[in-house]
Amino acid sequence: MNTKFYVYHDPKTCNHVFARSRVFVFEPVLASMMENGMAVPPADMPKFQLPSHAGVEEKDSASFVVANHKLWLRYLSGKSLENIMNVYTDLFYKTIESHLDLGTSAWQMVNLHELLRKLVFETSVATFFGPRIWKLWPKIWDDFNEFNKTTYIGVRTNAAYSFRPRARKARERMLLAFEEWINHDVAETWSEDDGEWNETWGTKLNWERELQARQFGFSRRGRACLHASFLFVAVVNALPLVAWFTWCATSSAERLERFLLEATKFMVPSGIHNRHKMQIHSTALKENAWVQGLWKEALRLGTAGAAARVVMETSELEGYLLQKGSVILMPAALMHYDERFFPDPDKVKPERWILGSEADAESVDLLQQRQRSLRPFGGGTGLCSGRFVAENEIIGIVSALLLLFDIKFEESWYQGYRFNPRSIGFMESMNEETAYLRRRKEHA
């Protein structure tokens, strides 16, 4: 068949690929991930593909993939996302109370990466799936970690779980738990009194996804795989990214001071909502130019993934003839470290994303080139639907933690961040980092 793998990293070429989502498609990549990583039953696999025999309009109306993507867009942006993040924030403060003593002003020693991972994981599970899943899956944290350690390869080949039987068993317990979780009556309408969340389904999004999956004829195991995959994508990148963003904000005294200065501007005037909680205008905070610059630097420097697309029509790209069925890989890191657009590419420089009031045309053009080169979430129809959730939760969690606590680190924290290559999207740390937290006097 003469099909091959092709690697491209020129921003213009990648933007060309992302803009032609019918020629360079994401659906086969998603289907492969679901088949290998989640062991979706064969009978349900065709639902993850756009029908090749149909026209464009028929594809859009007939495809589960398209309908599911529309749900992501509706709930994970705008007012719905704001309401979800309000629930997330309330649950975050309950989660932090279960891991730290908020009643003492003494220094507390913590494994920082483990603490941050648990805060994100437990808050995300409680927000998106509600309390029922915890009762059905008591080993949720241990099982997910075991599954996650293998899935960086498991999304590419199911054989990974044969070589790691503990991960295979953890995945099976996860899917059995979700089978029980969906073994529940699904009302045709959502009570307006519940807003965006209730204890039965967690977010309204998950209730509607379950209703939709039943309408598309998914098997019970297939529906369990759908929800388990949502848990996976909701936290797999957020877990390492929260630690990495924390490092970017705190690994220099100047950046930490600046971050606290900017975050303090967006506290509610009363400062403290109750003894252990503060209110921050997180939506406004993430739009702050310097905080947004820090966020983009964290995304730029920490991305490990490569966007993948399958060629559906024989096409020419950069002088090469790509046969139908070939696969294109676009490693984000090659774009993110391009010295043409990012001088000193290994340095954390939030300022590179900020235009001065008297910026000339060359500076404006360079910033636009940087924006086009920043691809942590892919692009086109495969653009990550949860990118706004990640932005809200990571910036919100880190700002709350740093405003609530004074923080000290071991010297190794300032000597660099060792990335773990066994990552899918954002790089985890190779190191366990000890930190010391103490309630700030004004918040004690």
C-alpha angles and dihedrals in degrees: 000000000000092000117155146173115260126192120206129174107163105118093224092053093046092049088050090054094046091049093056101059094160093056098037104037135192100196097086089051091052091046091052091051091051093046095048105028099037102025092229111196113262091240090062097044097087089063089070093062131075107242104259093206095057132087121245096266093046090048091055094050096042103042123098088198092060094044091049091049090053089056091053091051094048097049104030098058140046123007095345091057091047090054092047091050090052088058090044092053094051091049092045092062090049089051095049090052089059092056105036134042102241093180097069131074092202123110114267120204114220141172092244099202092047091048094049093046092052093046091054096040098047094043092048094049092048092047101045102031106023127220099303095078092058091057092048094045111037093171093051096131096045094043094047092050091050091048093045094053090062102035096076082078096022093071087063101041133012088213088082089076092052090058091045107044092174089061091047091053091046090052091049092052088050093052093045089052091052091047087059092043092057092043088098136101112270113212115221090229133039117233110247088215089069095060108194098334144044135167094251100059105006104222123025085238092068093047090054093044090054091048091048094048090053090050090053090052101248116169119243091257090046091054090048088053090052093055093042089052089053090053089049097050092041093061110015093087098025092062097061094032095060090055092045093048089049089053092049090051098044110028091092125044091224094055092046091051091048093047092052090047092053095041093050089060090066100050115117108260093250087057098204122056091191136338095290103025139067131191120232127181089234094173090058093040094059090052091056106117097230095043089047089051091052090048092052091048090053090051093045097049100038103047115115102165133099122215110234130204133177119225110236097179127035103261142174119238125173090342095309124113108227114203121221109272095033119131126232120206121194110188108208094206092064089058094040094055096043105134092207088072103018113045110198087017096186093058126094104237115162089176092070088074095051124087118209120232090255099043114155127225092265092056091048091050092049091052090051089051089052092050091052091048095052105094110155092137100040119238148248117033088339092060108133109262092203097058093106091049090052092049093050097044098043096046091041096049095045094046092048092048095048093045093048097045142041106226134205129183139199114257091257089069091069096044096072145289115269109212122216109228091208092088136115108203112351122025120252121214122262090209135073105224125207116213134176120222129192128177111253110247093237090056101038 
